[in-house]
CSV table of C-alpha atoms in Angstrom, one decimal:
chain,number,residue,atom,x,y,z
A,1,MET,CA,0.1,0.0,0.2
A,2,TRP,CA,1.5,3.2,-1.0
A,3,CYS,CA,0.4,6.2,1.0
A,4,TYR,CA,1.0,9.9,0.4
A,5,ARG,CA,2.2,11.6,3.8
A,6,GLY,CA,3.3,15.0,4.0
A,7,GLY,CA,4.8,15.6,0.5
A,8,SER,CA,6.3,11.9,0.3
A,9,ILE,CA,5.3,8.4,-0.6
A,10,SER,CA,5.5,5.8,2.1
A,11,ALA,CA,5.4,2.1,1.3
A,12,GLU,CA,4.1,1.5,5.1
A,13,PRO,CA,0.8,0.3,5.4
A,14,ARG,CA,-2.0,2.1,7.1
A,15,ILE,CA,-2.5,1.1,10.8
A,16,ASN,CA,-5.3,1.8,13.3
A,17,ASP,CA,-7.0,5.3,13.1
A,18,ARG,CA,-5.3,5.8,9.5
A,19,ILE,CA,-7.4,3.0,8.3
A,20,ARG,CA,-10.5,4.9,6.5
A,21,VAL,CA,-13.2,2.3,5.6
A,22,PRO,CA,-16.4,1.5,6.9
A,23,GLU,CA,-15.7,-2.4,7.1
A,24,VAL,CA,-12.7,-4.8,7.3
A,25,ARG,CA,-11.9,-8.4,6.8
A,26,LEU,CA,-10.5,-9.2,10.0
A,27,VAL,CA,-7.7,-11.8,10.7
A,28,GLY,CA,-6.9,-12.4,14.4
A,29,PRO,CA,-3.6,-12.4,15.7
A,30,SER,CA,-3.1,-16.1,15.2
A,31,GLY,CA,-4.0,-16.0,11.8
A,32,GLU,CA,-7.7,-17.1,12.4
A,33,GLN,CA,-10.6,-15.7,10.1
A,34,VAL,CA,-12.6,-13.4,12.1
A,35,GLY,CA,-14.8,-12.3,9.1
A,36,ILE,CA,-15.9,-9.0,7.9
A,37,VAL,CA,-16.5,-6.8,10.9
A,38,PRO,CA,-17.2,-2.9,10.9
A,39,LEU,CA,-13.9,-1.0,11.6
A,40,ALA,CA,-14.9,0.3,14.9
A,41,LYS,CA,-15.4,-3.5,16.1
A,42,ALA,CA,-12.0,-4.1,14.6
A,43,LEU,CA,-10.4,-1.2,16.4
A,44,GLU,CA,-12.2,-2.1,19.7
A,45,LEU,CA,-10.7,-5.8,19.3
A,46,ALA,CA,-7.2,-4.3,18.5
A,47,GLN,CA,-7.5,-2.7,21.8
A,48,GLU,CA,-8.6,-5.7,23.8
A,49,TYR,CA,-5.7,-7.9,22.5
A,50,ASP,CA,-3.6,-4.4,23.0
A,51,LEU,CA,-2.3,-5.1,19.3
A,52,ASP,CA,-2.3,-2.8,16.1
A,53,LEU,CA,-5.0,-3.2,13.4
A,54,VAL,CA,-2.9,-3.3,10.3
A,55,GLU,CA,-4.3,-3.2,6.7
A,56,VAL,CA,-2.5,-6.3,4.9
A,57,ALA,CA,-4.5,-5.9,1.7
A,58,ALA,CA,-5.6,-2.6,0.8
A,59,ASN,CA,-6.9,-3.4,-2.7
A,60,ALA,CA,-9.2,-6.0,-1.7
A,61,ARG,CA,-12.7,-5.4,-1.1
A,62,PRO,CA,-13.3,-5.1,1.9
A,63,PRO,CA,-9.6,-4.3,2.7
A,64,VAL,CA,-8.2,-7.2,4.8
A,65,CYS,CA,-6.9,-6.1,8.2
A,66,LYS,CA,-4.8,-8.4,10.7
A,67,LEU,CA,-4.3,-7.9,14.6
A,68,MET,CA,-0.8,-7.8,15.2
A,69,ASP,CA,2.2,-5.9,17.3
A,70,TYR,CA,3.4,-3.7,14.4
A,71,GLY,CA,6.2,-2.6,16.0
A,72,LYS,CA,7.7,-6.5,16.6
A,73,PHE,CA,6.6,-6.9,12.9
A,74,LYS,CA,8.4,-4.0,11.7
A,75,TYR,CA,11.6,-5.1,13.9
A,76,GLU,CA,11.4,-8.7,12.6
A,77,SER,CA,11.0,-7.6,9.3
A,78,ALA,CA,14.2,-5.5,9.4
A,79,MET,CA,16.3,-8.2,10.7
A,80,LYS,CA,15.4,-10.5,7.9
A,81,ALA,CA,16.0,-8.0,5.3
A,82,ARG,CA,19.5,-7.4,6.7
A,83,GLU,CA,20.4,-10.9,6.9
A,84,ALA,CA,18.9,-11.5,3.3
A,85,ARG,CA,21.5,-8.5,2.3
A,86,LYS,CA,24.2,-10.0,4.5
A,87,ASN,CA,24.0,-13.3,2.5
A,88,GLN,CA,23.2,-12.0,-0.9
A,89,ALA,CA,25.6,-13.0,-3.5
A,90,HIS,CA,27.3,-10.5,-6.1
A,91,THR,CA,28.7,-11.8,-9.5
A,92,VAL,CA,32.0,-10.1,-9.5
A,93,ILE,CA,34.3,-10.6,-12.1
A,94,LYS,CA,38.2,-10.0,-11.1
A,95,GLU,CA,41.0,-9.2,-14.0
A,96,MET,CA,44.6,-10.6,-14.0
A,97,LYS,CA,46.9,-9.3,-16.7
A,98,LEU,CA,50.1,-11.2,-17.8
A,99,ARG,CA,52.6,-10.9,-20.5
A,100,PRO,CA,53.1,-14.1,-22.7
A,101,LYS,CA,56.9,-14.2,-21.6
A,102,ILE,CA,55.9,-13.9,-17.9
A,103,ASP,CA,58.8,-14.4,-15.5
A,104,PRO,CA,58.2,-18.0,-13.5
A,105,HIS,CA,58.0,-15.8,-10.1
A,106,ASP,CA,55.5,-13.5,-11.5
A,107,TYR,CA,53.6,-16.3,-12.9
A,108,ASP,CA,53.2,-18.3,-9.6
A,109,THR,CA,52.5,-14.9,-8.0
A,110,LYS,CA,49.6,-14.1,-10.3
A,111,LYS,CA,48.2,-17.5,-10.2
A,112,GLY,CA,48.0,-17.3,-6.6
A,113,HIS,CA,45.8,-14.5,-6.8
A,114,VAL,CA,43.4,-16.1,-9.4
A,115,VAL,CA,43.4,-19.1,-7.2
A,116,ARG,CA,42.2,-16.9,-4.2
A,117,PHE,CA,39.5,-15.2,-6.4
A,118,LEU,CA,38.3,-18.6,-7.4
A,119,LYS,CA,38.0,-19.8,-3.9
A,120,GLN,CA,36.3,-16.6,-3.1
A,121,GLY,CA,33.4,-17.5,-5.6
A,122,ASP,CA,34.7,-14.9,-8.3
A,123,LYS,CA,34.9,-15.1,-12.1
A,124,VAL,CA,38.5,-14.1,-13.4
A,125,LYS,CA,38.9,-12.7,-16.5
A,126,ILE,CA,42.8,-13.4,-17.5
A,127,THR,CA,44.3,-10.8,-20.2
A,128,ILE,CA,47.6,-11.7,-22.3
A,129,MET,CA,49.1,-8.5,-23.2
A,130,PHE,CA,51.0,-8.5,-26.4
A,131,ARG,CA,53.8,-6.2,-27.2
A,132,GLY,CA,55.6,-5.4,-30.4
A,133,ARG,CA,56.7,-8.8,-32.2
A,134,GLU,CA,54.9,-10.7,-29.6
A,135,GLN,CA,51.7,-9.8,-31.7
A,136,SER,CA,53.1,-12.2,-34.0
A,137,ARG,CA,53.3,-15.3,-31.7
A,138,PRO,CA,49.6,-15.6,-30.5
A,139,GLU,CA,50.5,-19.3,-29.8
A,140,LEU,CA,52.6,-18.0,-26.6
A,141,GLY,CA,49.3,-16.6,-25.0
A,142,TYR,CA,47.2,-19.7,-25.9
A,143,ARG,CA,49.7,-21.9,-24.3
A,144,LEU,CA,50.1,-19.8,-21.2
A,145,LEU,CA,46.1,-19.5,-20.8
A,146,GLN,CA,45.9,-23.4,-21.4
A,147,ARG,CA,48.8,-23.8,-18.5
A,148,LEU,CA,46.9,-21.6,-16.4
A,149,ALA,CA,43.5,-23.2,-16.7
A,150,GLU,CA,44.9,-26.5,-16.2
A,151,ASP,CA,46.8,-25.4,-12.6
A,152,VAL,CA,43.6,-24.2,-11.6
A,153,GLN,CA,41.2,-26.8,-12.7
A,154,ASP,CA,40.2,-28.0,-9.3
A,155,LEU,CA,38.9,-24.6,-8.5
A,156,GLY,CA,37.8,-23.1,-11.9
A,157,PHE,CA,36.9,-24.1,-15.4
A,158,VAL,CA,37.0,-22.3,-18.7
A,159,GLU,CA,33.8,-20.4,-19.1
A,160,SER,CA,35.0,-18.4,-22.2
A,161,ASN,CA,37.7,-20.0,-24.5
A,162,PRO,CA,40.8,-17.6,-25.3
A,163,LYS,CA,40.0,-15.2,-27.8
A,164,GLN,CA,41.8,-12.5,-29.7
A,165,ASP,CA,40.7,-9.2,-28.9
A,166,GLY,CA,43.4,-6.4,-30.7
A,167,ARG,CA,46.5,-6.6,-29.0
A,168,ASN,CA,45.2,-8.7,-26.1
A,169,MET,CA,44.4,-12.3,-25.9
A,170,ILE,CA,41.3,-13.0,-23.3
A,171,MET,CA,40.0,-16.2,-21.5
A,172,VAL,CA,37.5,-16.4,-18.3
A,173,LEU,CA,37.6,-18.6,-15.6
A,174,GLY,CA,34.6,-19.7,-13.7
A,175,PRO,CA,34.5,-20.6,-10.2
A,176,HIS,CA,33.1,-24.7,-9.4
A,177,LYS,CA,32.0,-23.3,-6.1
A,178,LYS,CA,29.2,-20.7,-5.7
A,179,LYS,CA,29.7,-17.5,-4.2
A,180,THR,CA,27.4,-18.1,-1.4
A,181,GLU,CA,29.4,-21.4,-0.7
A,182,ALA,CA,32.6,-19.6,-0.2
A,183,MET,CA,31.0,-16.9,1.8
A,184,ALA,CA,29.7,-19.6,4.3
A,185,GLU,CA,32.8,-21.1,4.3
A,186,ALA,CA,34.9,-18.0,5.0
A,187,ARG,CA,32.4,-17.2,7.9
A,188,GLN,CA,32.8,-20.2,9.5
A,189,ALA,CA,36.5,-20.1,9.1
A,190,GLN,CA,36.5,-16.8,10.9
A,191,GLU,CA,34.3,-18.2,13.7
A,192,ALA,CA,36.6,-21.0,14.1
A,193,ARG,CA,39.6,-18.6,14.3
A,194,LYS,CA,37.8,-16.8,17.1
A,195,ALA,CA,37.0,-19.8,18.9
A,196,ASP,CA,40.7,-20.8,18.8
A,197,ALA,CA,41.6,-17.4,20.3
A,198,LYS,CA,39.3,-17.8,22.9
A,199,ALA,CA,40.6,-21.4,23.9
A,200,ASN,CA,44.3,-20.0,23.5
A,201,PRO,CA,44.4,-16.5,25.5
A,202,GLY,CA,48.2,-16.6,25.3
A,203,ARG,CA,48.1,-16.0,21.6
A,204,SER,CA,48.8,-12.5,20.2
A,205,GLN,CA,45.3,-10.6,19.6
A,206,ASN,CA,47.1,-8.7,16.7
A,207,ALA,CA,47.9,-12.0,15.0
A,208,ALA,CA,44.4,-13.4,15.2
A,209,ASP,CA,42.9,-9.9,14.1
A,210,ALA,CA,45.5,-10.2,10.9
A,211,GLU,CA,43.8,-13.5,9.8
A,212,ASP,CA,40.1,-12.2,10.0
A,213,VAL,CA,38.8,-12.0,6.7
A,214,ASP,CA,35.7,-9.5,5.9
A,215,VAL,CA,33.5,-12.3,4.5
A,216,GLU,CA,30.8,-9.8,3.6
A,217,ASN,CA,33.2,-7.8,1.3
A,218,VAL,CA,35.3,-10.5,-0.5
A,219,ASP,CA,34.9,-8.6,-3.8
A,220,VAL,CA,37.7,-6.3,-3.1
A,221,ASP,CA,40.2,-6.0,-6.0
A,222,VAL,CA,43.8,-6.6,-5.2
A,223,GLU,CA,46.5,-5.0,-7.6
A,224,ALA,CA,48.7,-7.5,-9.1
A,225,PRO,CA,52.4,-7.0,-8.6
A,226,ALA,CA,54.5,-5.5,-11.4
A,227,GLU,CA,55.5,-7.5,-14.3
A,228,ALA,CA,58.9,-8.3,-15.4
A,229,PRO,CA,59.9,-6.5,-18.7
A,230,ALA,CA,59.3,-8.2,-21.8
A,231,GLU,CA,62.4,-10.3,-23.4
A,232,ALA,CA,63.6,-8.4,-26.4
C-alpha cells in the first residue's frame, strides 16, 4: 500500500485510526479468520488484545486487516532484510593481466591471486597482453592460458575460451564453488579462528586480527605486482 504523507510517498501500510473504510475483513492475531466486521469493531478488538490493526491487503474489497504487534513486525522484517543482504551473492569478475613471456616467479604470484579469487567464488578474466613482435606469436599466449587453466582446474573451469581482442588475448575462468558457498565457508573459518583465540588466550590478538577476513566484502580487487619487462 502506497500512502501519500506530508509530501512524500511511503510504502508502509495504514494502521489503526489511519484506516478509513466502513468495514474490514479481519484476521486474528494467530491467523484465524474473524470475518467481515465494522471498522469500529476491529479497532475495539485491537485495543482488547493490546495490538495494532494493520491493513495487509488494501486493494481487497473490503480491505483485509490483521491484528498484530506492528512494532515487533517491523523489527523482525528489518532483521530478515538485513540477513538477506548479508548473504546476498554478487557476481564479481576479477581481472588478471599477464605477458606471454612472464617470469616464472611472477606467474606463480599471479596464479596465487587467481586461486584466491576462485576460492572466493568470483569469476576471473585473464588477459594476455602482446607488445611489438609478440603479436606475431599468439600461440605463446594461448599456451600460457591453457597452462593456467590446467593449474587451477580443481577450483575453476574455462567459461569463455581464449580469443584474440586486438593486442590482447582473453579467457574467462568460472569458479566451481558458488559465491554463497564461498562466503559461508569463509564465515565458518572466521568463527573457528575466534573460537581458537578464546581457547588459547596466550595467543597474540594482533595475529588473530590479521587473519580475520571480511566475508561480507570479499570482492575487493587486489592490485597485481608489477611484471618483469618483456624479453627483447
